[in-house]
Tab-separated table of N, CA, C and O in Angstrom:
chain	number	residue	atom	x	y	z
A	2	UNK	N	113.646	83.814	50.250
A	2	UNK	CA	112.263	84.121	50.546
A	2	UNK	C	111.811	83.426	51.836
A	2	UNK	O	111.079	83.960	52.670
A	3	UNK	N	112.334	82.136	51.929
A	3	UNK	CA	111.923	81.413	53.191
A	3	UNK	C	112.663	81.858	54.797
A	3	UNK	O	112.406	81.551	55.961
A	4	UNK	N	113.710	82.750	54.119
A	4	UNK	CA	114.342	82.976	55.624
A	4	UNK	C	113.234	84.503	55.849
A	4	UNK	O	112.921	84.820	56.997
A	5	UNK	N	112.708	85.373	54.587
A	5	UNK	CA	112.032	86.681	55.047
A	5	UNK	C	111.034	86.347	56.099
A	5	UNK	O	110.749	86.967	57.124
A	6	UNK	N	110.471	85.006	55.527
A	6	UNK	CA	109.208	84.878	56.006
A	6	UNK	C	109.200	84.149	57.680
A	6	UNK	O	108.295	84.241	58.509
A	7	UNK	N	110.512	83.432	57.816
A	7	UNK	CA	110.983	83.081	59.176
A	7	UNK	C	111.255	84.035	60.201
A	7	UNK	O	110.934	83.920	61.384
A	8	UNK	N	111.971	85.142	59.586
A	8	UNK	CA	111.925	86.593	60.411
A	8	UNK	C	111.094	87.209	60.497
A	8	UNK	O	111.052	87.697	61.627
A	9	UNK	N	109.932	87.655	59.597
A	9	UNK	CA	109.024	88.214	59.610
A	9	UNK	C	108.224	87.415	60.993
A	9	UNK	O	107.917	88.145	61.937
A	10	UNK	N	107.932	86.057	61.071
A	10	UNK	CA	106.906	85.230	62.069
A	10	UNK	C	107.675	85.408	63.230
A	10	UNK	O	107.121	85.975	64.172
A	11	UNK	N	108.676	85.092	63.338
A	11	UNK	CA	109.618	85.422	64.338
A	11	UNK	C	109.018	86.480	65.174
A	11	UNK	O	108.292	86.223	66.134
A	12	UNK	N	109.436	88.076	64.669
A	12	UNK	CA	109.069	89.216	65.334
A	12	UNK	C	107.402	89.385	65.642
A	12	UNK	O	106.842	90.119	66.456
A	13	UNK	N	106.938	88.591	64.844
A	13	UNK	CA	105.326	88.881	65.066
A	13	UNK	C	104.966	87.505	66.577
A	13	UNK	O	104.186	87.562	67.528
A	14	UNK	N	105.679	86.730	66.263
A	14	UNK	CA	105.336	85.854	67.531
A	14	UNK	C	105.708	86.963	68.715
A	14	UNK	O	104.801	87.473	69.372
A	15	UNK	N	107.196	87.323	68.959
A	15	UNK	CA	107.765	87.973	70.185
A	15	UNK	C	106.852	89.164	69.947
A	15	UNK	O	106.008	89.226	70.841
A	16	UNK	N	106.736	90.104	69.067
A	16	UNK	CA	105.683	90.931	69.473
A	16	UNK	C	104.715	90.729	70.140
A	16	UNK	O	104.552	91.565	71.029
A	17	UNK	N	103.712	89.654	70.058
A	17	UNK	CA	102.511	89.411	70.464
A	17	UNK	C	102.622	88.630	71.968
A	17	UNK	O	101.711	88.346	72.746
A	18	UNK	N	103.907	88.420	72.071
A	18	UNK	CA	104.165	87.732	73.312
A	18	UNK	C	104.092	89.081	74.334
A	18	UNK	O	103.363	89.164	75.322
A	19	UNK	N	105.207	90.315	73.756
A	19	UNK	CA	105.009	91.519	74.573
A	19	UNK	C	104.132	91.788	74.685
A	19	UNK	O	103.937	91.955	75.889
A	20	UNK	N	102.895	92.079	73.865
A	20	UNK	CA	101.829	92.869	74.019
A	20	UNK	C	101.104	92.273	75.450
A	20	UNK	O	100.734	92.998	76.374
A	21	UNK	N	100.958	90.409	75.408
A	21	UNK	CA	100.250	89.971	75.983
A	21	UNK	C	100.373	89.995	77.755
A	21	UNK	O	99.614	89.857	78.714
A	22	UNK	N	101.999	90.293	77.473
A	22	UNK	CA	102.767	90.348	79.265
A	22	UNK	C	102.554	91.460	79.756
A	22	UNK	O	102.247	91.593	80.941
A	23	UNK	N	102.742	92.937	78.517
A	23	UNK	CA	102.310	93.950	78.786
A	23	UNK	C	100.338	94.333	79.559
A	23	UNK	O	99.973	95.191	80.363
A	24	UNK	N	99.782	93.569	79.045
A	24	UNK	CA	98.739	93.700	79.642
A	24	UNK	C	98.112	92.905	80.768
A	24	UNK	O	97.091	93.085	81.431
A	25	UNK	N	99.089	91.924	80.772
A	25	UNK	CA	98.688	91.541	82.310
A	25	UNK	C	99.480	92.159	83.031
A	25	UNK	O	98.709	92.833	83.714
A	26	UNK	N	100.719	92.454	83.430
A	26	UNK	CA	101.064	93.217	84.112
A	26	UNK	C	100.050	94.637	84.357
A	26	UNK	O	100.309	95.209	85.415
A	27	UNK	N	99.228	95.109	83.742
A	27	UNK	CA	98.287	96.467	83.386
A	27	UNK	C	97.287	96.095	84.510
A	27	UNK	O	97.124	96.695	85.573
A	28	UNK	N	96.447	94.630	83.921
A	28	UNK	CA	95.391	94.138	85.214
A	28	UNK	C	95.969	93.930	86.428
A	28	UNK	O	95.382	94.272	87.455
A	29	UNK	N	97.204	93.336	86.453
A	29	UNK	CA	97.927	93.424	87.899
A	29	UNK	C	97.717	94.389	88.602
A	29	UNK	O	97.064	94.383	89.645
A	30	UNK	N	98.340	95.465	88.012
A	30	UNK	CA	98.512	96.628	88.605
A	30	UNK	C	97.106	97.521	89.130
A	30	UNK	O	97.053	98.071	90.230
A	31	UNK	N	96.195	97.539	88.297
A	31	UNK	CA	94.552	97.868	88.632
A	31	UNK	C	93.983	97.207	89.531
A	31	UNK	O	93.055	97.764	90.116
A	32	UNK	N	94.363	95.803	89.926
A	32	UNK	CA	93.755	95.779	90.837
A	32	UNK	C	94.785	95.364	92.390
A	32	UNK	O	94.286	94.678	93.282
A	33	UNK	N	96.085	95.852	92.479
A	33	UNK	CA	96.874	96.265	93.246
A	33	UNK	C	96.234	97.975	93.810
A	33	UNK	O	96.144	98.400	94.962
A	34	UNK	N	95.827	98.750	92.320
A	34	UNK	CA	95.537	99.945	92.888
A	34	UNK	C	94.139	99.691	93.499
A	34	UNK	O	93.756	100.855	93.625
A	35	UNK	N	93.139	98.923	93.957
A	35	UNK	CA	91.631	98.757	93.384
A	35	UNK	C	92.328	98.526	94.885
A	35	UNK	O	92.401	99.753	94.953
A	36	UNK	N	92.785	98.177	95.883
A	36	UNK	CA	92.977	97.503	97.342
A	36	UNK	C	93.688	98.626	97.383
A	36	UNK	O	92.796	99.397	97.735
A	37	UNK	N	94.677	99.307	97.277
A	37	UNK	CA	95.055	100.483	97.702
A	37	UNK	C	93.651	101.552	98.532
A	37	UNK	O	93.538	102.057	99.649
A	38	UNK	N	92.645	101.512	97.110
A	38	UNK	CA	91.679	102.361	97.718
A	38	UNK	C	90.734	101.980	98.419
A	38	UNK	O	90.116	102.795	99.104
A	39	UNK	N	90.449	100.803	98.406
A	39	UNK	CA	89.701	99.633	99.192
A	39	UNK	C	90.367	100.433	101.335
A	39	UNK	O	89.787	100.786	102.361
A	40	UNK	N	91.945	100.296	100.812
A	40	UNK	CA	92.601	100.801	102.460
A	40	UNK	C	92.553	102.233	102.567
A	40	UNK	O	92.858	102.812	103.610
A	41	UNK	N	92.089	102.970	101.266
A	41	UNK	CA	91.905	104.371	101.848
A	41	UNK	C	90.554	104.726	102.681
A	41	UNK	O	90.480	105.211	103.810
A	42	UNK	N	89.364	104.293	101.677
A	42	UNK	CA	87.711	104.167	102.301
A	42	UNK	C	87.788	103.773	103.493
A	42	UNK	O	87.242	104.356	104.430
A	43	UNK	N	88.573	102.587	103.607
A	43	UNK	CA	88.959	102.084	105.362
A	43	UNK	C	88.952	102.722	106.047
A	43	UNK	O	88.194	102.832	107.011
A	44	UNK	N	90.171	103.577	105.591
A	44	UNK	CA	91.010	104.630	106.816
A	44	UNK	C	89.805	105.430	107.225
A	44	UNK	O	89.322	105.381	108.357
A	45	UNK	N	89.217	106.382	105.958
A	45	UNK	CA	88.448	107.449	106.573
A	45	UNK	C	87.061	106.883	106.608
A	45	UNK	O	86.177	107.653	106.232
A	46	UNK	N	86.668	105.560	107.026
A	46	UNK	CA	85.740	105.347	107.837
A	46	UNK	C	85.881	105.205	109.042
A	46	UNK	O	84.903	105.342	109.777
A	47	UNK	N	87.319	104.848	109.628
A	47	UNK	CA	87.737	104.543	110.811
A	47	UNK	C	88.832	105.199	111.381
A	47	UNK	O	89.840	104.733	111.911
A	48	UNK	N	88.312	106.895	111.103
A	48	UNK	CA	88.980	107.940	111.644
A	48	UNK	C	89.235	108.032	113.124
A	48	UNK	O	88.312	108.692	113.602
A	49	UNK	N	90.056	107.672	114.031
A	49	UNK	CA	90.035	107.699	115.878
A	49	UNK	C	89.516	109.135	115.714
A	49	UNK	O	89.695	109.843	114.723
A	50	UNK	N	88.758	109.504	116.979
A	50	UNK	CA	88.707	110.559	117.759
A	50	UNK	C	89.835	110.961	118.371
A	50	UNK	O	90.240	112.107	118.173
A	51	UNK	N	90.530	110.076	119.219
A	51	UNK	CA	91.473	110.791	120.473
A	51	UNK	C	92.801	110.114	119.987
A	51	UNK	O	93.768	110.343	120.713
A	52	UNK	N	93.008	109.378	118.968
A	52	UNK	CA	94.651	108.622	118.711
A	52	UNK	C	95.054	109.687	117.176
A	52	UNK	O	94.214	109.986	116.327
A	53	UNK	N	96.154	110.000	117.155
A	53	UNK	CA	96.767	110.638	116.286
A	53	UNK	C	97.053	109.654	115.057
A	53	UNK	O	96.842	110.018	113.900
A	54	UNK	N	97.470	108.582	115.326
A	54	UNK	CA	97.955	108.001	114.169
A	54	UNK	C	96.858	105.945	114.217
A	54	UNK	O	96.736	105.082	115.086
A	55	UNK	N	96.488	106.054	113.145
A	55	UNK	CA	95.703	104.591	113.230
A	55	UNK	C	97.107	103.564	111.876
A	55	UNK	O	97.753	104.095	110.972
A	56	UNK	N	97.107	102.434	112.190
A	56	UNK	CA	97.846	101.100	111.018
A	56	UNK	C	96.957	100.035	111.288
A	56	UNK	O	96.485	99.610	112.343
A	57	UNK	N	96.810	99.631	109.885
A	57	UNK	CA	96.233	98.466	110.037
A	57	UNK	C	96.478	97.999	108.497
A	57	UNK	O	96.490	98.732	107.507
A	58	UNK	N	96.716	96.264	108.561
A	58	UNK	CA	96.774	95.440	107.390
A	58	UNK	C	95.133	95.204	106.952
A	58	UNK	O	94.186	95.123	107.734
A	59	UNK	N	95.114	95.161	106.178
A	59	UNK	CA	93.768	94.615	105.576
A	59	UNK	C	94.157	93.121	104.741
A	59	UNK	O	94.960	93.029	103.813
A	60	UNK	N	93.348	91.995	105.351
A	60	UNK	CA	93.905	90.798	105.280
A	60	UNK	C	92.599	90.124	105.362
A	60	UNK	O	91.799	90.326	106.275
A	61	UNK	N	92.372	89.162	104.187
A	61	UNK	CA	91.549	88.608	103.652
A	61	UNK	C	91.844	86.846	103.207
A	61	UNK	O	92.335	86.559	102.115
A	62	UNK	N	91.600	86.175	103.859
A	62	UNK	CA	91.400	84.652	102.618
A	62	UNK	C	93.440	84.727	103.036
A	62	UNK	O	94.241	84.629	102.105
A	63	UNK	N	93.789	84.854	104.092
A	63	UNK	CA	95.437	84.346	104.055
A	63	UNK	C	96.272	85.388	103.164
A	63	UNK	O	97.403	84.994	102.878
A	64	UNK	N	95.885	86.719	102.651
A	64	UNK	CA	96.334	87.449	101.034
A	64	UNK	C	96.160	88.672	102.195
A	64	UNK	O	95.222	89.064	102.889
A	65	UNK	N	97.576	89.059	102.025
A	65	UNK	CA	97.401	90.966	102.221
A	65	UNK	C	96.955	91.874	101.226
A	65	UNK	O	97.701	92.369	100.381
A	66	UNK	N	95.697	92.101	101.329
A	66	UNK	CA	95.605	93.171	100.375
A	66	UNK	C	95.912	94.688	100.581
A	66	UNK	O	96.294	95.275	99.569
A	67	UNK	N	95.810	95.395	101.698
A	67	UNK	CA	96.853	96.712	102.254
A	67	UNK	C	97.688	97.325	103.331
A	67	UNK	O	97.725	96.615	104.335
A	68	UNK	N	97.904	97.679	103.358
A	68	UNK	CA	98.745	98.656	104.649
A	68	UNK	C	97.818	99.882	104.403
A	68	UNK	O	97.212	100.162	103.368
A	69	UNK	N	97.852	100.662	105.786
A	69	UNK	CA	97.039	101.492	106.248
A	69	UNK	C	97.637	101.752	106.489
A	69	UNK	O	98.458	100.911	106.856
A	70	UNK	N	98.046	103.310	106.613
A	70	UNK	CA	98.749	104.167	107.866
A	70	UNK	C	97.726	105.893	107.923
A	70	UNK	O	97.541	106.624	106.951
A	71	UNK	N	97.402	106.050	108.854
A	71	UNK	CA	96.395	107.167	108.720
A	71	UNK	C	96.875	108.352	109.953
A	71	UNK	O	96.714	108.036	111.131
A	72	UNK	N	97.412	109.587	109.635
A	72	UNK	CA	98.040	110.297	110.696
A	72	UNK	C	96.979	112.066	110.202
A	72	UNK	O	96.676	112.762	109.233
A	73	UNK	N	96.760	111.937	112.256
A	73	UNK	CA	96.126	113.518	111.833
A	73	UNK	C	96.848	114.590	112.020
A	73	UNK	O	97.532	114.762	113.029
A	74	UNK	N	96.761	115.396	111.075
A	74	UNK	CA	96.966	116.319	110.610
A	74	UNK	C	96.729	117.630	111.751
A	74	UNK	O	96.271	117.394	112.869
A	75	UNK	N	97.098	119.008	111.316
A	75	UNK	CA	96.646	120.320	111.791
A	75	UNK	C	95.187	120.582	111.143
A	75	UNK	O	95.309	120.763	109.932
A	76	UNK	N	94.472	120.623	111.375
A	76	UNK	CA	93.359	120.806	110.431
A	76	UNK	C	93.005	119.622	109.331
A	76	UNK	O	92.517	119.981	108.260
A	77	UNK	N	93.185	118.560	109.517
A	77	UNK	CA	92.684	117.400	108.314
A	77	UNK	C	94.001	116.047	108.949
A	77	UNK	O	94.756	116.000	109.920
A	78	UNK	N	93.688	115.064	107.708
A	78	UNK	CA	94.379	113.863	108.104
A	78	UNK	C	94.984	113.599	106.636
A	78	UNK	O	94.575	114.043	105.563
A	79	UNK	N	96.173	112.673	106.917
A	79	UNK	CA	96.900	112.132	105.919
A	79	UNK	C	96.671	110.992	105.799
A	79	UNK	O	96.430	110.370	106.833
A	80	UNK	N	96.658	110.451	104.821
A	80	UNK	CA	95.977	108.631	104.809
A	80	UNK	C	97.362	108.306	103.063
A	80	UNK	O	97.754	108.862	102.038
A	81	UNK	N	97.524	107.025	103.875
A	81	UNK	CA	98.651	106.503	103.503
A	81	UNK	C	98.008	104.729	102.914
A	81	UNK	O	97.598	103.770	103.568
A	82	UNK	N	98.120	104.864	101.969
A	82	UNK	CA	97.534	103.187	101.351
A	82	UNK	C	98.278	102.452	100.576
A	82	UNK	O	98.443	102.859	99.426
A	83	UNK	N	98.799	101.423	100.915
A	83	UNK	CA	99.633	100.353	99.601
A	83	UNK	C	99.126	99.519	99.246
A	83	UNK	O	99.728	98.550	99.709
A	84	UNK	N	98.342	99.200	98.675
A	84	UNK	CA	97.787	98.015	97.871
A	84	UNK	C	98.519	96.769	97.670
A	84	UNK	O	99.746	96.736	97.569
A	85	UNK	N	97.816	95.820	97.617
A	85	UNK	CA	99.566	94.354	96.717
A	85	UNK	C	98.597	93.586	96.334
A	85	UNK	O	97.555	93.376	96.956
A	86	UNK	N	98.999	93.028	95.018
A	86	UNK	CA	98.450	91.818	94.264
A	86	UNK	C	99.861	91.257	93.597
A	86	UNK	O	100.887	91.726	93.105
A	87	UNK	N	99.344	90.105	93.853
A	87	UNK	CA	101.152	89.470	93.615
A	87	UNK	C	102.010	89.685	94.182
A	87	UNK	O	102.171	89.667	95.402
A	88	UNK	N	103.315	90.136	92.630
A	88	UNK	CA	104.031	90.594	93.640
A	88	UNK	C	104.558	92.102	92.855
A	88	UNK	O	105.712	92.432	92.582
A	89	UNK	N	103.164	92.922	92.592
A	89	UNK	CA	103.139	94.496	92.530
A	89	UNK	C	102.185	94.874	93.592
A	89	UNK	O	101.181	94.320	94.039
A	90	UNK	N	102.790	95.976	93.863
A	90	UNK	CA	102.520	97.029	95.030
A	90	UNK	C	101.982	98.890	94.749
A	90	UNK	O	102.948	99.595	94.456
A	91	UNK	N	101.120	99.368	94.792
A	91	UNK	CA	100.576	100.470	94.428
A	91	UNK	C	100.603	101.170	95.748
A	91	UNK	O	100.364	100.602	96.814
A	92	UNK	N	100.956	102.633	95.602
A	92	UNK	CA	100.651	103.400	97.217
A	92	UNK	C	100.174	104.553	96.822
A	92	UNK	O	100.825	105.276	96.068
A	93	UNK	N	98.953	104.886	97.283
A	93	UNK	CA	98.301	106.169	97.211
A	93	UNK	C	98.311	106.837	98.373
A	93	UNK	O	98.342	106.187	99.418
A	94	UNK	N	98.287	108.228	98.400
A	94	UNK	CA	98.942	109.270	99.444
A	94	UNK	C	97.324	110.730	99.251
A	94	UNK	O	97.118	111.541	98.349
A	95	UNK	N	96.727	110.515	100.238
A	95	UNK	CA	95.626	111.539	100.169
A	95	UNK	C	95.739	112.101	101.207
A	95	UNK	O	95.993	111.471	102.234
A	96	UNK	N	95.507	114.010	101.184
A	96	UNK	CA	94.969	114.956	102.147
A	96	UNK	C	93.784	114.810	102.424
A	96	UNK	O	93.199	114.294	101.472
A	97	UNK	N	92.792	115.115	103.708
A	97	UNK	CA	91.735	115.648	103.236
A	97	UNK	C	91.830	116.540	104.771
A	97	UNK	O	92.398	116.219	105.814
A	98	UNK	N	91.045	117.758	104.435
A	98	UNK	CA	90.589	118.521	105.079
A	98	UNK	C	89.660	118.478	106.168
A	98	UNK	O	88.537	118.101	105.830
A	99	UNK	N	89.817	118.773	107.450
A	99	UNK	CA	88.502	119.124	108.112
A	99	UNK	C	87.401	119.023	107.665
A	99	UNK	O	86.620	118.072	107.683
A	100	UNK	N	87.287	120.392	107.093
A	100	UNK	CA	86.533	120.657	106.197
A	100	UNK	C	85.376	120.123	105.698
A	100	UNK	O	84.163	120.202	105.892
A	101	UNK	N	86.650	119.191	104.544
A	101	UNK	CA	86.008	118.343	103.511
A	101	UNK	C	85.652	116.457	104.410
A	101	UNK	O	84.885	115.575	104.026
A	102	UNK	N	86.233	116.470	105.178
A	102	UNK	CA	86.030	115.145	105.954
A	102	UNK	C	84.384	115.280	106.609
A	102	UNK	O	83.639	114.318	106.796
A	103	UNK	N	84.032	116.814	106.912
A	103	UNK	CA	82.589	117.004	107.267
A	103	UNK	C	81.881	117.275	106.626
A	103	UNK	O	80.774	117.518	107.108
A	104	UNK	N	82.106	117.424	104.908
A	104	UNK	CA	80.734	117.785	104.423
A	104	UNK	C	80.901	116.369	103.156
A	104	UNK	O	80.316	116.379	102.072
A	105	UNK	N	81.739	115.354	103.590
A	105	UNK	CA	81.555	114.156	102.765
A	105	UNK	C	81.033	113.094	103.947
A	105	UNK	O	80.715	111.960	103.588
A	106	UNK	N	80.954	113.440	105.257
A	106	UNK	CA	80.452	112.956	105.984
A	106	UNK	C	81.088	111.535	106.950
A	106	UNK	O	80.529	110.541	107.412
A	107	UNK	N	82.165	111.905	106.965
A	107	UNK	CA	83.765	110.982	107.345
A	107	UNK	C	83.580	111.528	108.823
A	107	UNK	O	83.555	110.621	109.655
A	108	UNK	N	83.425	112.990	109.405
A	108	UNK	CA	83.679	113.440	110.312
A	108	UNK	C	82.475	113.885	110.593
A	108	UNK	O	81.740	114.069	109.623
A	109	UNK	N	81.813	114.245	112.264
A	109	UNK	CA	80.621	114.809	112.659
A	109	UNK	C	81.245	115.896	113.226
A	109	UNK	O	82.314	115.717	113.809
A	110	UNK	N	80.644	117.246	113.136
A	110	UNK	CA	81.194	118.624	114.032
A	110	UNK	C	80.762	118.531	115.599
A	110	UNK	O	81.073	119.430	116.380
């Protein structure tokens, strides 16, 4: 009976150990993605007129929080964002349109 109950605590300790790594790794990652988009808003506030392609780190307090890479397009721009907290890394990859860059108000006609 005393060894059930040693195995039984056993798996419930290491369970609860996973759960707990599992969810910080989760907040890691949210706010790895949370600076990803932090470098997208960047980008398409600081669309060039006359340069095809803009990079820039976004760097805060000694801490990289993204890479930028922003390339225009035929009709719209590609915006390229990696986020980092720690040591996870998130990269989001957005189109946007002409178009839509002028009626969200990113671009003037």
């Amino acid at each position: 009976m005393k060894n059930v109950f040693l195995f039984i605590s056993f798996f419930t300790l290491i369970f609860c150990c996973f759960i707990n790594a599992q969810t910080k790794i989760e907040a890691d990652i949210e706010i790895a993605y949370q600076n990803a988009k932090k470098g997208v808003y960047w980008a398409l506030d600081n669309i060039p007129e006359k340069k095809a392609k803009l990079e820039n780190d976004l760097i805060a307090e000694d801490k990289l929080y993204a890479k930028v890479k922003l390339d225009k397009e035929i009709f719209g721009v590609k915006v390229e964002s990696t986020g980092y907290y720690n040591s996870n890394e998130v990269t989001i990859t957005i189109y946007k349109s002409d178009d839509s860059l002028v009626k969200e108000g990113y671009l003037k006609k």
